[in-house]
XYZ file of N, CA and C in Angstrom:
558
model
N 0.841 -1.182 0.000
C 0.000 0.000 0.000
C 0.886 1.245 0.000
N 0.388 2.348 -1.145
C 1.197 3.308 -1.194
C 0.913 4.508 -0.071
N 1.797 5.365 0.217
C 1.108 6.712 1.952
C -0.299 6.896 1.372
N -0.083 7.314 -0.084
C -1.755 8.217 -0.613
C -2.671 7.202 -0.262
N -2.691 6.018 -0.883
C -3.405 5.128 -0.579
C -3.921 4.763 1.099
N -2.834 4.884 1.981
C -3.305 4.736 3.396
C -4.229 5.640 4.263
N -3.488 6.741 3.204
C -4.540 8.175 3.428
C -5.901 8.321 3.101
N -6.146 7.822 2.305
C -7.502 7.802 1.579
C -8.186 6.825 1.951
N -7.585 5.387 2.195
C -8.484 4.693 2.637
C -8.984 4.743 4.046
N -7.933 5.943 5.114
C -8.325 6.297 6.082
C -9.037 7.438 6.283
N -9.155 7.918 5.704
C -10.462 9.223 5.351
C -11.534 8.845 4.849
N -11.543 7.428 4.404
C -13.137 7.019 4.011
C -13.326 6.623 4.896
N -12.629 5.259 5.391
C -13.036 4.541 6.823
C -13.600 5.348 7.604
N -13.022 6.222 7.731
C -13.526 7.353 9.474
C -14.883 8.297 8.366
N -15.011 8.579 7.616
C -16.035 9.382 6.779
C -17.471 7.750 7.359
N -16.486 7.191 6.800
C -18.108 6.007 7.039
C -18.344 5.805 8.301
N -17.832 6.080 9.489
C -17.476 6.145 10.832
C -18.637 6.719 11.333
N -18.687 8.103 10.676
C -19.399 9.112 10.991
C -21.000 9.178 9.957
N -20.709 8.500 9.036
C -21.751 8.193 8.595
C -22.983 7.711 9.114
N -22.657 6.634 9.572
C -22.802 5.258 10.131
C -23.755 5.763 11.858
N -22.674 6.911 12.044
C -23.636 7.376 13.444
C -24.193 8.000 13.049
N -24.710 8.905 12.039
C -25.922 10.389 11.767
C -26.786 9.364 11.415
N -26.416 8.096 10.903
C -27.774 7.683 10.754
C -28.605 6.357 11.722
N -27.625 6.171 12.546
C -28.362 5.730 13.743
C -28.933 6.929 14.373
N -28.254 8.114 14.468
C -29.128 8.741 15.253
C -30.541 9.138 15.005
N -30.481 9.511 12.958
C -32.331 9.410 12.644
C -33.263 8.507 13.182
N -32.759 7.327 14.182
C -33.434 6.450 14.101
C -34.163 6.700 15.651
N -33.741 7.409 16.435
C -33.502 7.541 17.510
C -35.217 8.974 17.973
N -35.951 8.270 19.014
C -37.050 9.262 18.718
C -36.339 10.184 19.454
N -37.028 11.463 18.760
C -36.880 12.898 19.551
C -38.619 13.636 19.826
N -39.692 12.788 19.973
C -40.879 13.315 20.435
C -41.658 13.538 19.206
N -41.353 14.178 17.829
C -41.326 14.276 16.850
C -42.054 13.225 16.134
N -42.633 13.110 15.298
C -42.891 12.129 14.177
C -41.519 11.768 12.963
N -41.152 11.115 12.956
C -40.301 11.174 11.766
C -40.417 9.492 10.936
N -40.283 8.967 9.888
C -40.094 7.847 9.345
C -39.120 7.224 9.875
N -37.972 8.036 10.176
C -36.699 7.134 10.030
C -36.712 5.812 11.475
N -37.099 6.454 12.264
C -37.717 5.804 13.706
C -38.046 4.199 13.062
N -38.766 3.915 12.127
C -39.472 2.632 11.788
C -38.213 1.609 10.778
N -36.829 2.745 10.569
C -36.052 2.208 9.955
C -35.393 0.385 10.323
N -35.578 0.804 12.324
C -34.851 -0.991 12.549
C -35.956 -1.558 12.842
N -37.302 -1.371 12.289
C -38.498 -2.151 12.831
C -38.713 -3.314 11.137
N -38.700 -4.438 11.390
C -38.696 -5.542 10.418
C -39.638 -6.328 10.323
N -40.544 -6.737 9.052
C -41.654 -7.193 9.486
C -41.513 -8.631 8.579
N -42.145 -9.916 9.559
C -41.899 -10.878 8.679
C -42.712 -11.059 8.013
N -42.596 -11.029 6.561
C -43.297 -10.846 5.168
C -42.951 -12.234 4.399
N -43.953 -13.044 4.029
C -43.875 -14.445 3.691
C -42.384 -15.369 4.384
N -42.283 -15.002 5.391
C -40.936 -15.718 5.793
C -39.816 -15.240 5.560
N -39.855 -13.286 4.991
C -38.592 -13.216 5.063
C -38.912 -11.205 5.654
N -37.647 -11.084 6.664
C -37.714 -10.096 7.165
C -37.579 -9.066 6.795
N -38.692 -7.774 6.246
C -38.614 -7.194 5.267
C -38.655 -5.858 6.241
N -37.755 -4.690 5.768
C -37.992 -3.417 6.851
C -39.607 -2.963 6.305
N -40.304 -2.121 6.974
C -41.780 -1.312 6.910
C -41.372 -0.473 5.439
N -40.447 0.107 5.339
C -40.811 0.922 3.945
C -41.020 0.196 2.635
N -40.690 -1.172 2.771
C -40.471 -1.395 1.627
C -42.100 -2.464 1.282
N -42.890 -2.270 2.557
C -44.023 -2.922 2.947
C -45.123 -1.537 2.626
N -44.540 -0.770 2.992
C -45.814 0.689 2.731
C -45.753 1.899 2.850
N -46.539 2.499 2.486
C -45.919 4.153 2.292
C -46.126 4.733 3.946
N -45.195 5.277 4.512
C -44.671 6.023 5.729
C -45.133 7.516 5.148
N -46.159 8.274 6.193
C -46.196 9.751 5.969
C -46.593 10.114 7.090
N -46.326 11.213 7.539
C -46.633 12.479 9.109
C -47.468 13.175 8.261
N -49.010 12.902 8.802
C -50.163 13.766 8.828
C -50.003 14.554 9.744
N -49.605 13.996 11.045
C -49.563 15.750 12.314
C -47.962 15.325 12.435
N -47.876 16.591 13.326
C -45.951 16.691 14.097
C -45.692 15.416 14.654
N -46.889 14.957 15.678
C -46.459 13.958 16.394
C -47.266 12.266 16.081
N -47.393 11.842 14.599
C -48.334 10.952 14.377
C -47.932 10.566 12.986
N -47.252 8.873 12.614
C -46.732 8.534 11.622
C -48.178 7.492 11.136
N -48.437 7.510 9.437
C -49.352 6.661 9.120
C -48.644 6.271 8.091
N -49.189 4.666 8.376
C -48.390 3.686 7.729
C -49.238 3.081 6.912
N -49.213 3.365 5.455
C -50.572 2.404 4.618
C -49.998 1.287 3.647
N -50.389 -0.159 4.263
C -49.545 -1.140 3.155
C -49.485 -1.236 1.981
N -48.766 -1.289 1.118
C -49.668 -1.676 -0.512
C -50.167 -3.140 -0.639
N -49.871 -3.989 0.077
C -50.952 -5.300 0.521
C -51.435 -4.908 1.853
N -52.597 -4.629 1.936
C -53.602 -4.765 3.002
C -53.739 -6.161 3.987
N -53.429 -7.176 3.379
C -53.178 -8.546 4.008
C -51.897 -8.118 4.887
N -51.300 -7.327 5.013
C -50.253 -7.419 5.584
C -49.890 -6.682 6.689
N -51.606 -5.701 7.374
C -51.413 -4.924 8.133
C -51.365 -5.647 9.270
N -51.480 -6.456 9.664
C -51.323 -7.540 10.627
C -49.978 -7.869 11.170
N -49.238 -8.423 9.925
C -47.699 -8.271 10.747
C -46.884 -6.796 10.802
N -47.084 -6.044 10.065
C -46.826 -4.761 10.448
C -47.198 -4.473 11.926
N -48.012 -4.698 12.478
C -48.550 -4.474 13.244
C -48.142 -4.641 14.617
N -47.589 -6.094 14.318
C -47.060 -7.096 15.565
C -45.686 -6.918 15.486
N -45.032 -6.486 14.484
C -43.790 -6.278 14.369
C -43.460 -4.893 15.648
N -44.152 -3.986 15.092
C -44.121 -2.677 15.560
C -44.539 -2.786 17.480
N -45.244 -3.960 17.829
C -45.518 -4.032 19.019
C -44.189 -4.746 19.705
N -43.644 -5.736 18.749
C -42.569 -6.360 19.215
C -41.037 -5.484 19.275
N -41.009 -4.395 18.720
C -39.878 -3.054 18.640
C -39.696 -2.662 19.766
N -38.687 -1.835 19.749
C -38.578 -1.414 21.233
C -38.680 0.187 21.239
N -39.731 0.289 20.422
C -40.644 1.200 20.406
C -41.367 2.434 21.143
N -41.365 1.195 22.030
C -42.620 1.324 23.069
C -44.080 2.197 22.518
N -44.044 2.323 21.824
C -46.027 2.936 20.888
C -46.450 1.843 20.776
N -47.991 2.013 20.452
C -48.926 0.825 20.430
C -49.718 1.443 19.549
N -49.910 0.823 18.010
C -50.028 1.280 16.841
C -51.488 0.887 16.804
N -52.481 1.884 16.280
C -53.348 2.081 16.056
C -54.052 1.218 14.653
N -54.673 0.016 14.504
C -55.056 0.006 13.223
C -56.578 0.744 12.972
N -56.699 0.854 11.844
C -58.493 1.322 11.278
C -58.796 0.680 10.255
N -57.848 -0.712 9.654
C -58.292 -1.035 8.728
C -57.551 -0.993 7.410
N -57.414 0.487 7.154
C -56.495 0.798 5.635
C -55.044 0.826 5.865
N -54.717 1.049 7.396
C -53.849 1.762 7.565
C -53.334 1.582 9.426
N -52.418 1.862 9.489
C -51.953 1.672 10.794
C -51.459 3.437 11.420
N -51.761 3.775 12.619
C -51.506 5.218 12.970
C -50.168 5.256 14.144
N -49.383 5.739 14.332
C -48.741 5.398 15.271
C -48.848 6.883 16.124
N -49.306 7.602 17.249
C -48.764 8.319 17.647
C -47.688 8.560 18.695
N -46.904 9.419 18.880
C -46.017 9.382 19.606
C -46.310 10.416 20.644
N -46.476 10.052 21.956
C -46.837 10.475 22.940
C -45.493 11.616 23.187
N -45.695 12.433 23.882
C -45.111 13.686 24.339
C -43.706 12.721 25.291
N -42.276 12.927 25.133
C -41.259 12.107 25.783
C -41.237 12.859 27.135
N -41.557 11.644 28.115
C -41.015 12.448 29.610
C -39.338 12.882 29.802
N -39.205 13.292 30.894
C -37.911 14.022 30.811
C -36.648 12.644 31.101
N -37.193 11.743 31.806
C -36.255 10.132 32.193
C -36.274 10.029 30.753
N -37.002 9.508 29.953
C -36.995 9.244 28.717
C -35.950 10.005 27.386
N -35.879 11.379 28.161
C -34.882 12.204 27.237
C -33.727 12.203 27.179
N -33.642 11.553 28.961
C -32.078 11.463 29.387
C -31.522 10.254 28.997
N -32.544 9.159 29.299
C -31.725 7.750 28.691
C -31.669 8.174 26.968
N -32.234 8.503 26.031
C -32.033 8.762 24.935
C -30.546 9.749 24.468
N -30.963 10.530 25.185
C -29.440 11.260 25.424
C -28.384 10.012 25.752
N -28.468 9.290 26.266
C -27.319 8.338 27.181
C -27.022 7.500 25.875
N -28.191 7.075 25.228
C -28.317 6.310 24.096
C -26.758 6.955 23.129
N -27.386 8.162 22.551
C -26.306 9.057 22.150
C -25.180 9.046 22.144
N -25.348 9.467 23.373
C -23.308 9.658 24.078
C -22.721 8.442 23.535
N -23.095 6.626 23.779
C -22.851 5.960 23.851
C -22.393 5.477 22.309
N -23.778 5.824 21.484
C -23.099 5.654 20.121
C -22.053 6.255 19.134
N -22.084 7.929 20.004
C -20.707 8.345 19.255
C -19.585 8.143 20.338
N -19.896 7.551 21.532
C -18.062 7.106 21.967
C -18.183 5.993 21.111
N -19.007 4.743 20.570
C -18.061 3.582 19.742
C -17.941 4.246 18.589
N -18.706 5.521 17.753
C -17.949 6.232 16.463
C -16.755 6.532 16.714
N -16.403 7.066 17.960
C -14.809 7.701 18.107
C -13.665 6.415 18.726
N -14.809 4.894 19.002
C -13.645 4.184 19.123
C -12.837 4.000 17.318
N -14.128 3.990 16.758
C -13.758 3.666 15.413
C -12.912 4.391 14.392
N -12.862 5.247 14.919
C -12.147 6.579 14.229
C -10.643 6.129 15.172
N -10.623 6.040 16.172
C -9.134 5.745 16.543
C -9.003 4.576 16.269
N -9.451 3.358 15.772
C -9.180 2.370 15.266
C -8.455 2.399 14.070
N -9.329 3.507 12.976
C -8.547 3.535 12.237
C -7.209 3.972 11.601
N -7.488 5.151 12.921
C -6.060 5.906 13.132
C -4.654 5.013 13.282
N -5.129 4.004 14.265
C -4.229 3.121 14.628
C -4.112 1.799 13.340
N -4.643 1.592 12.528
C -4.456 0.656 11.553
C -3.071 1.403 10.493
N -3.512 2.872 10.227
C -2.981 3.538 9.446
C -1.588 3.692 9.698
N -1.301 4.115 11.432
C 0.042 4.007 11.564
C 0.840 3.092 11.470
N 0.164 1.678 11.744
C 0.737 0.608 11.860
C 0.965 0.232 10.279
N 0.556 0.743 8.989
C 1.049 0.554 7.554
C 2.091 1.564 7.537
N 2.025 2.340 8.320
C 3.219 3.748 8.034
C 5.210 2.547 8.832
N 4.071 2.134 9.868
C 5.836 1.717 10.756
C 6.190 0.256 9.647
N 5.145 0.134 8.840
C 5.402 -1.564 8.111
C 6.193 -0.721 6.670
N 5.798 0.355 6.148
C 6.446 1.344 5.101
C 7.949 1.549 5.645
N 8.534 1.959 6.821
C 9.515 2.372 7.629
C 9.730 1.399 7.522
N 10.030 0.167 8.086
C 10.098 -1.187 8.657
C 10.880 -1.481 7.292
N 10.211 -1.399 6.148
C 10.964 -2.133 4.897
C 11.474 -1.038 4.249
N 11.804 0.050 4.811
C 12.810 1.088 3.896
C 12.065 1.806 2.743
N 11.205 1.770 2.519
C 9.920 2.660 1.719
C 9.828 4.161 2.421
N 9.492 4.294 3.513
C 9.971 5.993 3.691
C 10.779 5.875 4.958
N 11.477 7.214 5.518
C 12.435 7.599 6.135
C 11.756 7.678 8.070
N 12.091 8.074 8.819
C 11.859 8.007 9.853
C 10.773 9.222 10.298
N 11.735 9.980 9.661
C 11.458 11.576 9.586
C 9.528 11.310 8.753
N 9.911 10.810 7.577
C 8.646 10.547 7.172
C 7.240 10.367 7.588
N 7.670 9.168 8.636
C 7.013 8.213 9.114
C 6.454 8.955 10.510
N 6.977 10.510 11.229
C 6.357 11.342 12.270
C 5.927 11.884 11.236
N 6.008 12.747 10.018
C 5.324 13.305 9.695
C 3.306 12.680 9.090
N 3.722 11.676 8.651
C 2.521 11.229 8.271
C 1.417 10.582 9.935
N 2.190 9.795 10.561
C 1.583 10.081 11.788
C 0.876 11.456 12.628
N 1.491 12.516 12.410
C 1.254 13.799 12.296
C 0.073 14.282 11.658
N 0.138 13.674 10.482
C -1.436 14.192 9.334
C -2.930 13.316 9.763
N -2.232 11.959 9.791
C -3.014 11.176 10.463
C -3.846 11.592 11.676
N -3.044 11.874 12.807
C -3.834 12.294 14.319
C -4.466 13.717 13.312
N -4.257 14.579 12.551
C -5.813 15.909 12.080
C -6.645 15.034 11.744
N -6.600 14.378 10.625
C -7.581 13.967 10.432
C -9.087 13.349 11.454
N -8.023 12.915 12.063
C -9.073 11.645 13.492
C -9.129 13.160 13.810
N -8.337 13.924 14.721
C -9.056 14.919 15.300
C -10.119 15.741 14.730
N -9.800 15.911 13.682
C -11.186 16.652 12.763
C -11.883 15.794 12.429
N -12.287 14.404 12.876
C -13.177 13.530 12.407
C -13.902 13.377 13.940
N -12.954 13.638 15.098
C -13.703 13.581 16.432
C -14.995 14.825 16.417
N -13.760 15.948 16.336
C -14.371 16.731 16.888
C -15.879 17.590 15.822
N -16.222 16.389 14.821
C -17.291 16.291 13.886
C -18.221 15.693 14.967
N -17.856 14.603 15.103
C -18.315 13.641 15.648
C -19.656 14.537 17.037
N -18.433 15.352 17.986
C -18.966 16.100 18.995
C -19.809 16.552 18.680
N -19.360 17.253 17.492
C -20.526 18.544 16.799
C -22.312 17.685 16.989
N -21.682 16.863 16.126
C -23.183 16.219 15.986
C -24.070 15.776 17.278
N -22.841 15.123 17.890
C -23.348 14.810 19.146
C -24.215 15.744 20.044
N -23.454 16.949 20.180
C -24.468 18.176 20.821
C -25.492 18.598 20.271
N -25.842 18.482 18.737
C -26.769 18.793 17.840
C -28.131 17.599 18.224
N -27.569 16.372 18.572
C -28.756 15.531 18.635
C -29.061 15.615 19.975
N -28.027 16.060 20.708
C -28.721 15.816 22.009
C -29.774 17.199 22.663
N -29.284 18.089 22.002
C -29.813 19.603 22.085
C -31.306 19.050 21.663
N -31.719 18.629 20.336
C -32.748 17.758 19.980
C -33.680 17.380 20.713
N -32.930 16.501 21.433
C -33.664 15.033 22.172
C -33.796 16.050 23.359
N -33.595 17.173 24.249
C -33.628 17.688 25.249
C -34.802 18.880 25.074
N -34.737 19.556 23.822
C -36.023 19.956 23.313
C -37.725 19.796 23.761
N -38.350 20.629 24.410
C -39.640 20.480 24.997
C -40.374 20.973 23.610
């Protein structure tokens, strides 16, 4: 592997790092109605575990109230039981065409473990980001090691390496305060 190459493949790694958490966090209620919430809810559909969107159209009629309409109607049933079996905690409304979910107003315990939720998923984003930090150096001392670059080299690219992770942490934070500001939201 050439430096550019270690470089790049460590700026995607940690890019997908951070990816990877903005979109667990859509998933995550903030009191709000949103689709993405129903993203890890899976419904078993002839024997095979199919996520809700791909079962029916997801839309917010009010702020706080997701309606879920199948394009097989036979199928509002396991939608149904799926969504009871989530860890959810809502208890989905059917009428027939359609399933209603509302989302009750979040008490303040509820905001904080969600918050906790948070914290928790971007410390394993930032284990991952120093994971990769540490993969990268360890191709830099194997470059050194076989006489491919110089010593001198080998602090400097370690050097570029720790900005990156640091500007990939302190992304990381950003977001972190952004969702939790969110989730703390009355």
């Amino acid at each position: 592997m050439t430096v550019d190459q270690i470089f790049k493949d460590a700026e995607n790694r940690m890019k997908h790092a951070v990816d990877a958490m903005v979109h667990d966090f859509a998933t995550y209620r903030t009191g709000r109605a949103a689709p993405a919430v129903l993203e890890r809810v899976h419904v078993e559909y002839y024997g095979v575990e199919t996520p809700i969107s791909q079962l029916a159209n997801i839309s917010v009629p009010e702020p706080r109230q997701l309606l879920i309409q199948p394009y097989d109607k036979s199928s509002i049933a396991a939608i149904e039981r799926a969504i009871l079996k989530s860890d959810l905690g809502i208890n989905p409304t059917n009428d027939g065409t359609g399933i209603r979910l509302n989302f009750p107003q979040m008490t303040e315990e509820r905001r904080r473990d969600m918050v906790k939720m948070v914290n928790t998923r971007a410390e394993h984003a930032i284990v991952a980001i120093r994971n990769v930090r540490r993969d990268a150096n360890e191709h830099f001392k194997a470059l050194q090691k076989n006489k491919e670059i110089s010593e001198d080299d080998l602090k400097t690219h370690e050097a570029k390496i720790q900005k990156f992770t640091d500007k990939f942490i302190a992304d990381i934070h950003d977001l972190q305060k952004k969702k939790d500001a969110e989730l703390m939201e009355v």
